[in-house]
Coordinates of C-alpha atoms in Angstrom, one line a residue:
X1 CA 89.2 120.5 127.8
X2 CA 88.1 116.9 128.0
X3 CA 90.8 115.6 130.4
X4 CA 94.0 117.2 131.6
X5 CA 97.5 115.8 130.8
X6 CA 97.8 114.7 134.4
X7 CA 94.5 112.9 134.3
X8 CA 95.4 111.2 131.1
X9 CA 98.8 110.1 132.5
X10 CA 97.1 108.7 135.6
X11 CA 94.5 106.8 133.4
X12 CA 97.3 105.4 131.3
X13 CA 99.2 104.2 134.4
X14 CA 96.0 102.5 135.8
X15 CA 95.1 100.9 132.5
X16 CA 98.6 99.4 132.1
X17 CA 98.8 98.3 135.8
X18 CA 95.5 96.4 135.6
X19 CA 96.2 94.8 132.2
X20 CA 95.1 92.2 131.0
X21 CA 92.0 93.1 132.9
X22 CA 89.8 96.0 132.1
X23 CA 90.1 99.2 134.3
X24 CA 87.5 101.9 135.0
X25 CA 87.2 105.2 136.8
X26 CA 85.5 108.6 136.7
X27 CA 86.4 112.3 136.8
X28 CA 83.8 114.4 138.6
X29 CA 83.5 118.2 138.6
X30 CA 82.0 120.8 140.9
X31 CA 82.5 124.2 139.5
X32 CA 86.2 124.6 138.8
X33 CA 87.0 121.6 141.1
X34 CA 87.9 118.2 139.6
X35 CA 88.1 114.9 141.3
X36 CA 89.7 111.9 139.7
X37 CA 88.4 108.6 141.2
X38 CA 90.0 105.4 139.9
X39 CA 87.8 102.4 140.6
X40 CA 88.8 98.8 141.5
X41 CA 87.8 95.9 139.2
X42 CA 86.7 93.0 141.4
X43 CA 85.4 90.9 138.6
X44 CA 88.1 88.2 139.2
X45 CA 87.0 87.8 142.8
X46 CA 83.4 87.8 142.0
X47 CA 83.8 85.2 139.2
X48 CA 85.8 82.9 141.5
X49 CA 83.0 83.3 144.1
X50 CA 80.0 82.9 141.7
X51 CA 80.9 82.0 138.1
X52 CA 77.3 81.7 137.0
X53 CA 76.3 85.2 138.2
X54 CA 79.6 86.8 137.2
X55 CA 80.7 85.0 133.9
X56 CA 83.8 86.0 132.0
X57 CA 82.2 87.8 129.0
X58 CA 82.7 91.1 127.3
X59 CA 79.6 92.5 129.0
X60 CA 80.8 91.3 132.4
X61 CA 84.5 92.2 132.1
X62 CA 84.2 94.8 134.8
X63 CA 82.5 94.8 138.2
X64 CA 83.0 97.8 140.4
X65 CA 84.1 97.4 144.0
X66 CA 81.0 98.3 146.1
X67 CA 83.1 100.6 148.3
X68 CA 84.0 102.7 145.2
X69 CA 80.3 102.9 144.4
X70 CA 79.6 104.3 147.9
X71 CA 82.4 106.9 147.4
X72 CA 80.9 108.0 144.1
X73 CA 77.4 108.4 145.6
X74 CA 78.9 110.4 148.4
X75 CA 80.6 112.8 146.0
X76 CA 77.4 113.2 144.0
X77 CA 75.5 114.0 147.1
X78 CA 78.1 116.7 147.7
X79 CA 77.3 118.4 144.4
X80 CA 79.8 116.7 142.1
X81 CA 78.7 115.7 138.5
X82 CA 80.1 113.1 136.2
X83 CA 82.4 114.8 133.6
X84 CA 84.3 111.7 132.3
X85 CA 83.7 108.0 132.6
X86 CA 86.6 106.0 131.3
X87 CA 87.5 102.3 130.8
X88 CA 90.2 100.3 129.0
X89 CA 90.0 97.8 126.2
X90 CA 92.7 95.2 126.8
X91 CA 94.1 94.0 123.5
X92 CA 91.6 96.0 121.5
X93 CA 91.3 99.4 120.0
X94 CA 90.1 102.7 121.5
X95 CA 86.5 102.4 120.0
X96 CA 83.1 102.6 121.5
X97 CA 81.7 99.1 121.2
X98 CA 78.1 97.9 121.2
X99 CA 78.7 96.6 124.7
X100 CA 80.0 100.0 125.8
X101 CA 76.9 101.7 124.2
X102 CA 74.4 99.4 125.8
X103 CA 76.0 99.8 129.3
X104 CA 76.0 103.6 128.9
X105 CA 72.3 103.7 128.1
X106 CA 69.3 103.0 130.3
X107 CA 66.1 102.3 128.3
X108 CA 67.7 103.9 125.3
X109 CA 68.9 107.1 127.1
X110 CA 72.3 108.0 128.5
X111 CA 72.6 107.4 132.3
X112 CA 74.9 110.5 132.5
X113 CA 74.0 112.7 129.5
X114 CA 76.6 115.3 130.3
X115 CA 79.5 112.9 130.6
X116 CA 82.2 112.1 128.1
X117 CA 83.2 108.5 127.7
X118 CA 87.0 107.9 127.3
X119 CA 88.4 104.6 126.1
X120 CA 92.0 103.7 126.3
X121 CA 93.5 100.8 124.2
X122 CA 96.1 98.7 126.0
X123 CA 98.0 96.1 123.9
X124 CA 101.0 94.1 125.3
X125 CA 101.2 96.2 128.5
X126 CA 101.4 99.5 126.6
X127 CA 98.8 102.2 126.1
X128 CA 98.3 102.5 122.4
X129 CA 95.5 105.0 122.0
X130 CA 92.9 107.2 123.7
X131 CA 89.5 108.2 122.3
X132 CA 86.6 110.2 123.7
X133 CA 82.9 109.8 122.8
X134 CA 79.8 112.0 123.6
X135 CA 76.1 111.2 123.1
X136 CA 74.5 113.0 120.2
X137 CA 70.8 113.3 121.1
X138 CA 69.7 114.2 117.6
X139 CA 71.4 111.3 115.8
X140 CA 71.1 109.1 118.9
X141 CA 74.7 107.8 118.6
X142 CA 77.9 108.2 120.5
X143 CA 80.3 110.3 118.4
X144 CA 84.0 111.1 118.7
X145 CA 84.5 114.1 121.0
X146 CA 88.3 114.4 120.7
X147 CA 90.6 115.3 117.9
X148 CA 92.9 112.4 118.4
X149 CA 95.0 114.5 120.8
X150 CA 94.3 112.8 124.2
X151 CA 97.3 111.6 126.0
X152 CA 100.2 113.2 127.9
X153 CA 102.6 115.3 125.9
X154 CA 101.7 113.9 122.5
X155 CA 100.3 115.5 119.4
X156 CA 97.1 114.5 117.6
X157 CA 99.2 113.1 114.7
X158 CA 101.5 111.1 117.1
X159 CA 98.5 109.7 118.9
X160 CA 96.9 108.6 115.7
X161 CA 100.1 106.9 114.6
X162 CA 100.4 105.1 117.9
X163 CA 96.8 103.9 117.5
X164 CA 97.4 102.3 114.1
X165 CA 98.2 98.7 113.4
X166 CA 99.8 99.7 110.2
X167 CA 99.2 97.2 107.4
X168 CA 100.2 99.8 104.7
X169 CA 103.9 99.7 105.6
X170 CA 104.7 102.5 103.1
X171 CA 103.0 100.4 100.4
X172 CA 105.4 97.5 100.9
X173 CA 109.0 98.5 101.6
X174 CA 108.9 98.1 105.4
X175 CA 109.2 94.3 105.6
X176 CA 111.1 94.7 108.8
X177 CA 108.6 97.2 110.2
X178 CA 108.9 101.0 110.9
X179 CA 112.4 102.2 111.9
X180 CA 114.1 98.9 112.6
X181 CA 117.3 99.5 114.5
X182 CA 119.6 97.9 112.0
X183 CA 118.3 100.0 109.2
X184 CA 118.4 103.2 111.2
X185 CA 122.0 102.6 112.3
X186 CA 123.0 101.9 108.6
X187 CA 121.4 105.1 107.4
X188 CA 123.0 107.1 110.2
X189 CA 126.4 105.8 109.5
X190 CA 126.0 106.4 105.8
X191 CA 124.8 110.0 106.4
X192 CA 127.9 110.7 108.5
X193 CA 130.1 109.9 105.5
X194 CA 128.0 112.0 103.0
X195 CA 124.4 112.1 101.6
X196 CA 125.1 112.1 97.9
X197 CA 128.2 112.0 95.6
X198 CA 126.8 111.9 92.1
X199 CA 129.3 109.0 91.5
X200 CA 129.2 105.2 92.2
X201 CA 130.1 104.0 95.7
X202 CA 131.4 100.7 97.0
X203 CA 128.0 100.0 98.8
X204 CA 126.2 100.6 95.5
X205 CA 128.2 97.8 94.0
X206 CA 127.5 95.6 97.1
X207 CA 123.8 96.1 96.7
X208 CA 123.9 95.3 93.0
X209 CA 125.8 92.1 93.8
X210 CA 123.3 91.2 96.5
X211 CA 120.5 91.6 94.0
X212 CA 122.2 89.6 91.3
X213 CA 122.9 86.8 93.8
X214 CA 119.2 86.6 94.7
X215 CA 118.0 87.1 91.1
X216 CA 120.0 84.9 88.7
X217 CA 118.1 86.5 85.8
X218 CA 119.6 89.9 86.6
X219 CA 123.1 89.4 85.3
X220 CA 123.7 93.1 85.2
X221 CA 122.0 95.7 87.4
X222 CA 121.6 99.5 87.2
X223 CA 120.3 101.4 90.3
X224 CA 117.8 104.3 89.9
X225 CA 115.7 106.4 92.2
X226 CA 112.2 104.8 92.1
X227 CA 110.2 102.0 90.8
X228 CA 108.7 104.3 88.2
X229 CA 112.1 105.0 86.8
X230 CA 113.1 101.4 86.9
X231 CA 110.1 100.4 84.7
X232 CA 110.6 103.4 82.4
X233 CA 114.2 102.5 81.9
X234 CA 113.6 98.8 81.4
X235 CA 111.1 99.5 78.6
X236 CA 113.5 101.9 77.0
X237 CA 116.2 99.2 77.0
X238 CA 113.8 96.7 75.6
X239 CA 112.9 99.0 72.7
X240 CA 116.6 99.8 72.1
X241 CA 117.6 96.1 72.2
X242 CA 114.8 94.9 69.9
X243 CA 114.4 97.9 67.6
X244 CA 110.7 97.7 68.1
X245 CA 108.2 100.2 69.6
X246 CA 105.1 98.5 70.8
X247 CA 104.6 97.6 74.5
X248 CA 102.1 95.1 75.9
X249 CA 100.8 95.5 79.5
X250 CA 97.8 94.2 81.4
X251 CA 94.6 96.0 82.5
X252 CA 94.9 97.1 86.2
X253 CA 98.7 96.6 86.4
X254 CA 100.5 99.7 87.5
X255 CA 104.1 100.2 86.5
X256 CA 104.7 103.8 87.6
X257 CA 103.5 107.1 86.1
X258 CA 105.7 107.3 83.0
X259 CA 103.6 108.5 80.0
X260 CA 103.4 105.2 78.1
X261 CA 102.4 103.3 81.2
X262 CA 99.3 105.2 82.3
X263 CA 97.0 103.2 80.1
X264 CA 94.4 101.1 82.0
X265 CA 96.7 101.3 85.0
X266 CA 95.7 100.3 88.5
X267 CA 96.7 101.8 91.9
X268 CA 95.5 105.4 92.4
X269 CA 94.0 105.6 88.9
X270 CA 91.9 102.6 89.6
X271 CA 90.6 104.1 92.8
X272 CA 89.4 107.3 91.1
X273 CA 88.1 105.5 88.0
X274 CA 90.8 107.1 85.7
X275 CA 92.0 104.5 83.2
X276 CA 94.4 107.1 81.6
X277 CA 95.9 110.4 82.6
X278 CA 95.6 113.8 81.1
X279 CA 98.9 115.0 79.7
X280 CA 99.7 111.7 78.0
X281 CA 100.1 112.2 74.3
X282 CA 97.9 110.0 72.2
X283 CA 100.8 108.9 70.0
X284 CA 102.5 107.4 73.1
X285 CA 99.4 105.7 74.4
X286 CA 98.9 104.2 70.9
X287 CA 102.2 102.3 71.4
X288 CA 100.9 100.6 74.5
X289 CA 98.5 97.6 74.0
X290 CA 96.5 96.3 77.0
X291 CA 95.1 92.8 77.7
X292 CA 93.1 91.2 80.6
X293 CA 95.4 89.8 83.3
X294 CA 95.5 86.0 83.4
X295 CA 94.1 85.7 79.8
X296 CA 96.8 83.7 78.1
X297 CA 94.7 83.1 75.0
X298 CA 94.3 86.8 74.5
X299 CA 98.1 87.1 74.7
X300 CA 98.7 84.5 72.1
X301 CA 96.0 86.0 69.8
X302 CA 97.7 89.5 70.0
X303 CA 101.2 88.1 69.4
X304 CA 100.0 86.1 66.4
X305 CA 98.6 89.4 64.9
X306 CA 101.3 91.9 65.8
X307 CA 104.3 89.9 67.3
X308 CA 106.8 91.4 64.9
X309 CA 106.1 94.9 66.3
X310 CA 106.2 94.1 70.0
X311 CA 109.4 95.0 71.9
X312 CA 108.3 93.8 75.3
X313 CA 105.5 92.6 77.5
X314 CA 105.6 93.9 81.1
X315 CA 103.7 92.3 83.9
X316 CA 103.4 92.4 87.7
X317 CA 103.9 88.6 88.2
X318 CA 101.6 89.0 91.2
X319 CA 99.3 92.0 90.6
X320 CA 99.3 94.4 93.5
X321 CA 97.7 97.5 92.1
X322 CA 94.2 96.2 91.3
X323 CA 94.3 94.6 94.7
X324 CA 96.3 91.5 95.0
X325 CA 95.7 89.0 92.2
X326 CA 97.8 85.9 91.8
X327 CA 98.8 84.6 88.4
X328 CA 96.7 81.7 87.2
X329 CA 98.5 78.3 87.0
X330 CA 100.7 78.4 83.8
X331 CA 100.1 82.0 83.1
X332 CA 103.6 83.3 83.7
X333 CA 105.2 80.3 82.0
X334 CA 102.9 80.9 79.0
X335 CA 104.1 84.5 78.8
X336 CA 107.7 83.3 78.8
X337 CA 106.9 80.9 76.0
X338 CA 105.0 83.5 73.8
X339 CA 107.5 86.3 74.2
X340 CA 110.4 84.0 73.4
X341 CA 108.6 82.7 70.3
X342 CA 108.2 86.2 68.8
X343 CA 111.5 87.7 69.9
X344 CA 110.0 90.1 72.4
X345 CA 111.4 90.6 75.9
X346 CA 109.5 89.6 79.0
X347 CA 109.7 92.2 81.8
X348 CA 108.8 91.3 85.4
X349 CA 107.8 94.4 87.4
X350 CA 108.7 93.1 90.9
X351 CA 108.8 96.5 92.6
X352 CA 106.2 95.1 95.0
X353 CA 107.0 91.4 95.0
X354 CA 110.8 91.7 95.0
X355 CA 112.1 90.3 98.2
X356 CA 108.5 90.3 99.5
X357 CA 106.9 87.0 98.3
X358 CA 110.3 85.2 98.4
X359 CA 114.0 86.2 98.7
X360 CA 114.2 85.8 94.9
X361 CA 110.8 87.4 94.4
X362 CA 108.0 86.0 92.2
X363 CA 110.3 84.6 89.7
X364 CA 111.7 82.3 92.3
X365 CA 108.3 81.5 93.7
X366 CA 106.8 80.6 90.3
X367 CA 110.0 79.3 88.6
X368 CA 109.8 81.6 85.6
X369 CA 112.9 83.6 84.4
X370 CA 112.2 87.0 82.7
X371 CA 114.6 88.9 80.4
X372 CA 114.4 92.1 82.5
X373 CA 113.3 92.8 86.1
X374 CA 112.3 96.0 87.8
X375 CA 112.8 96.3 91.6
X376 CA 112.1 99.0 94.2
X377 CA 110.6 99.3 97.7
X378 CA 112.3 96.7 99.8
X379 CA 115.7 97.1 98.2
X380 CA 115.7 100.6 99.6
X381 CA 114.6 99.7 103.1
X382 CA 112.1 102.5 103.2
X383 CA 114.1 105.1 101.3
X384 CA 113.7 106.0 97.5
X385 CA 115.4 103.5 95.3
X386 CA 114.8 101.4 92.3
X387 CA 116.8 99.0 90.1
X388 CA 116.4 97.3 86.7
X389 CA 118.5 94.5 85.3
X390 CA 118.5 91.4 83.3
X391 CA 120.3 89.4 80.6
X392 CA 123.9 90.6 79.9
X393 CA 123.3 90.9 76.2
X394 CA 120.3 93.1 76.8
X395 CA 121.8 95.3 79.5
X396 CA 124.9 95.8 77.2
X397 CA 122.7 98.2 75.3
X398 CA 122.7 100.7 78.2
X399 CA 125.2 103.5 77.9
X400 CA 128.2 103.8 78.1
X401 CA 128.3 100.2 76.6
X402 CA 125.5 100.8 74.2
X403 CA 123.2 103.5 72.8
X404 CA 120.4 103.5 75.3
X405 CA 120.9 106.4 77.7
X406 CA 119.8 106.5 81.3
X407 CA 121.4 108.4 84.2
X408 CA 120.5 110.1 87.4
X409 CA 122.4 112.3 89.9
X410 CA 120.7 110.5 92.9
X411 CA 120.7 107.0 91.5
X412 CA 122.2 104.6 94.0
X413 CA 122.0 107.2 96.7
X414 CA 124.2 106.1 99.6
X415 CA 121.5 106.5 102.3
X416 CA 119.0 104.3 100.3
X417 CA 121.7 101.8 99.4
X418 CA 122.7 101.5 103.1
X419 CA 119.1 101.0 104.2
X420 CA 118.6 98.4 101.4
X421 CA 121.7 96.4 102.3
X422 CA 120.7 96.3 105.9
X423 CA 117.2 95.1 105.0
X424 CA 118.5 92.4 102.6
X425 CA 121.0 91.3 105.2
X426 CA 118.1 90.7 107.7
X427 CA 116.3 88.6 105.1
X428 CA 119.1 86.6 103.4
X429 CA 118.8 83.5 105.6
X430 CA 115.2 83.3 104.3
X431 CA 113.9 82.2 107.7
X432 CA 111.6 85.2 107.9
X433 CA 109.5 84.2 104.9
X434 CA 107.8 81.4 106.8
X435 CA 106.9 83.8 109.5
X436 CA 105.6 86.4 107.0
X437 CA 103.5 83.8 105.4
X438 CA 102.0 82.7 108.7
X439 CA 101.2 86.3 109.7
X440 CA 99.6 86.8 106.3
X441 CA 97.5 83.7 106.7
X442 CA 96.5 84.8 110.2
X443 CA 95.2 88.1 108.9
X444 CA 93.4 86.4 106.0
X445 CA 91.7 84.0 108.4
X446 CA 90.7 86.9 110.7
X447 CA 89.1 88.8 107.8
X448 CA 87.3 85.8 106.4
X449 CA 85.9 84.9 109.8
X450 CA 84.7 88.5 110.3
X451 CA 83.0 88.5 107.0
X452 CA 81.3 85.1 107.7
X453 CA 79.9 86.5 111.0
X454 CA 78.6 89.6 109.2
X455 CA 77.2 87.4 106.4
X456 CA 78.7 89.7 103.7
X457 CA 80.1 88.5 100.4
X458 CA 83.9 88.7 100.7
X459 CA 86.9 87.4 98.8
X460 CA 90.5 87.4 100.1
X461 CA 93.4 87.2 97.6
X462 CA 96.7 86.5 99.3
X463 CA 100.3 85.7 98.2
X464 CA 102.5 85.4 101.2
X465 CA 102.6 88.6 103.2
X466 CA 100.5 90.7 100.8
X467 CA 96.7 90.4 100.5
X468 CA 93.5 92.3 99.6
X469 CA 90.0 91.7 100.7
X470 CA 87.3 92.3 98.0
X471 CA 83.7 92.9 99.0
X472 CA 82.3 90.5 96.4
X473 CA 81.6 86.8 96.1
X474 CA 84.6 86.3 93.8
X475 CA 86.7 84.9 92.5
X476 CA 88.9 87.9 91.5
X477 CA 91.3 87.0 88.8
X478 CA 91.6 90.1 86.7
X479 CA 90.8 93.9 86.6
X480 CA 87.2 93.4 85.7
X481 CA 86.7 91.1 88.6
X482 CA 88.3 93.6 90.9
X483 CA 86.1 96.4 89.7
X484 CA 83.0 94.3 90.4
X485 CA 83.8 94.6 94.2
X486 CA 81.6 96.9 96.3
X487 CA 84.0 99.9 96.8
X488 CA 81.5 101.9 98.8
X489 CA 81.3 99.1 101.4
X490 CA 85.1 98.8 101.4
X491 CA 85.3 102.6 102.2
X492 CA 82.9 102.1 105.1
X493 CA 85.0 99.1 106.3
X494 CA 88.3 101.0 105.9
X495 CA 86.9 103.8 108.2
X496 CA 85.5 101.3 110.6
X497 CA 88.9 99.6 110.9
X498 CA 90.7 103.0 111.3
X499 CA 88.4 103.9 114.1
X500 CA 89.3 100.7 115.8
X501 CA 93.0 101.3 115.5
X502 CA 93.8 99.3 112.3
X503 CA 95.2 101.1 109.3
X504 CA 94.5 99.3 106.0
X505 CA 95.0 100.6 102.5
X506 CA 92.4 103.3 101.9
X507 CA 91.7 102.0 98.4
X508 CA 90.0 98.7 97.4
X509 CA 92.6 98.4 94.7
X510 CA 95.7 98.2 96.9
X511 CA 97.5 95.6 98.8
X512 CA 97.8 95.2 102.6
X513 CA 101.2 94.1 103.9
X514 CA 102.3 92.4 107.1
X515 CA 105.9 92.8 108.4
X516 CA 108.2 90.9 110.7
X517 CA 107.5 93.6 113.3
X518 CA 103.8 92.5 113.5
X519 CA 102.9 90.1 116.3
X520 CA 100.2 87.5 116.7
X521 CA 98.5 90.0 119.0
X522 CA 98.5 92.6 116.3
X523 CA 96.8 90.2 113.9
X524 CA 94.3 89.1 116.5
X525 CA 93.5 92.7 117.3
X526 CA 92.8 93.3 113.7
X527 CA 90.5 90.3 113.5
X528 CA 88.5 91.5 116.5
X529 CA 88.3 95.0 115.0
X530 CA 87.1 93.5 111.7
X531 CA 84.2 91.8 113.3
X532 CA 82.7 95.1 114.4
X533 CA 83.8 97.0 111.2
X534 CA 82.3 94.4 108.9
X535 CA 79.0 94.6 110.8
X536 CA 79.1 98.4 110.6
X537 CA 80.0 98.3 106.8
X538 CA 76.8 96.4 105.8

């Protein structure tokens, strides 16, 4: 036992009560007897009296009341020993900083070698995380001594979740944050009516109409159960409508795990260095041609050679699965021109960018209208859903109107539809997008400044509220550029940020997302954590 639940609760109350100042205290033991002694921080009074001797710096954030020091000495004289020394980090994570380390050591050795050091993170007058550290004499470092389970009445998993400033956001759907009240209420109401029908519902039509209103290119919409299914279905429609078989995609762009799409894909495959997947028949892979992202000349050359065979070109208009990579100026417009010239269909995979970079997605942001669009993530508000749609004459090929078959028992599931409608309702006035962009810019700035302080090569690619930091000098404009980044350093940085209460994507080749639930304080906390994590990742 490091600390009891009662001690943890008392420490939490003290830390919150003294916020935004740092708190401190000790727990002493004598045999089975434990004494908890909160100490008073008189730094404000000392600074007011003598600002030169007592400046406001990280090293001098705490100054113990001399009366408390006398009480501690008296207890030590009575045979008590230091078991726990604790302090709080206002507006920072529960990590053991270099300042903490230097203050715990005297001439390189711990002042209290048997003590455990507990740090509590307090942000916005709420205790977010506890962590305990103990001196390892062999490695000569302070190491984690707890299992993430400090804190009254909470499990290790819960405490870790509370500690995280979550920039993964379920890989993009949670633009409103985790469990927003409007979405939870909509799901609850829908569940009370029924969780699945196997037949269309009125709200399914409402969601399709909302999507079509935001995306003029989607004249007809079919709901499915995932982004993978949306991409797979759109490609089948494109082949059925054109009577051609060949598909063109871009290196590092991920369009789900359908067989014909796992060819030089990004996302998880990029992380593990697997360009293809076992179990994909060679005859299917042969029908998928890949090109470098942002290389319009290569697109034109391929279409000149094989344009009559190509059914469709599919692209993430903003790549999000080799890390975030924006389209070069004129790239998307060039794709529109080339595909139209050769009678192929242009498919925008906006599973990530849909309702994320703008209410009308990347096609609104860049002013390019595709023939077919794939959506997912945000249109389900955190529940499994997908959609594909496009020109009416193309979508007329889908059964029962045409000969391209697609169906699914849980397509347009009422819970997912309700969550999606509630999310889109919160975004439809478009006012949130300026806030999302500002938050994204704040996170980008914090990461850049941290890299500058650590003097490490670092490139940030950002489009609105989605971004990726690459450990390389850059620029990163395609898959080859992304693969040139130092993934080992990213892994060290990721763990350093996690230790400091910030949850980024574990892979170099994924996007980080900010949400409307994030505050300026969250972003500033991430920036402070990045300074230490960058330095540690060198």
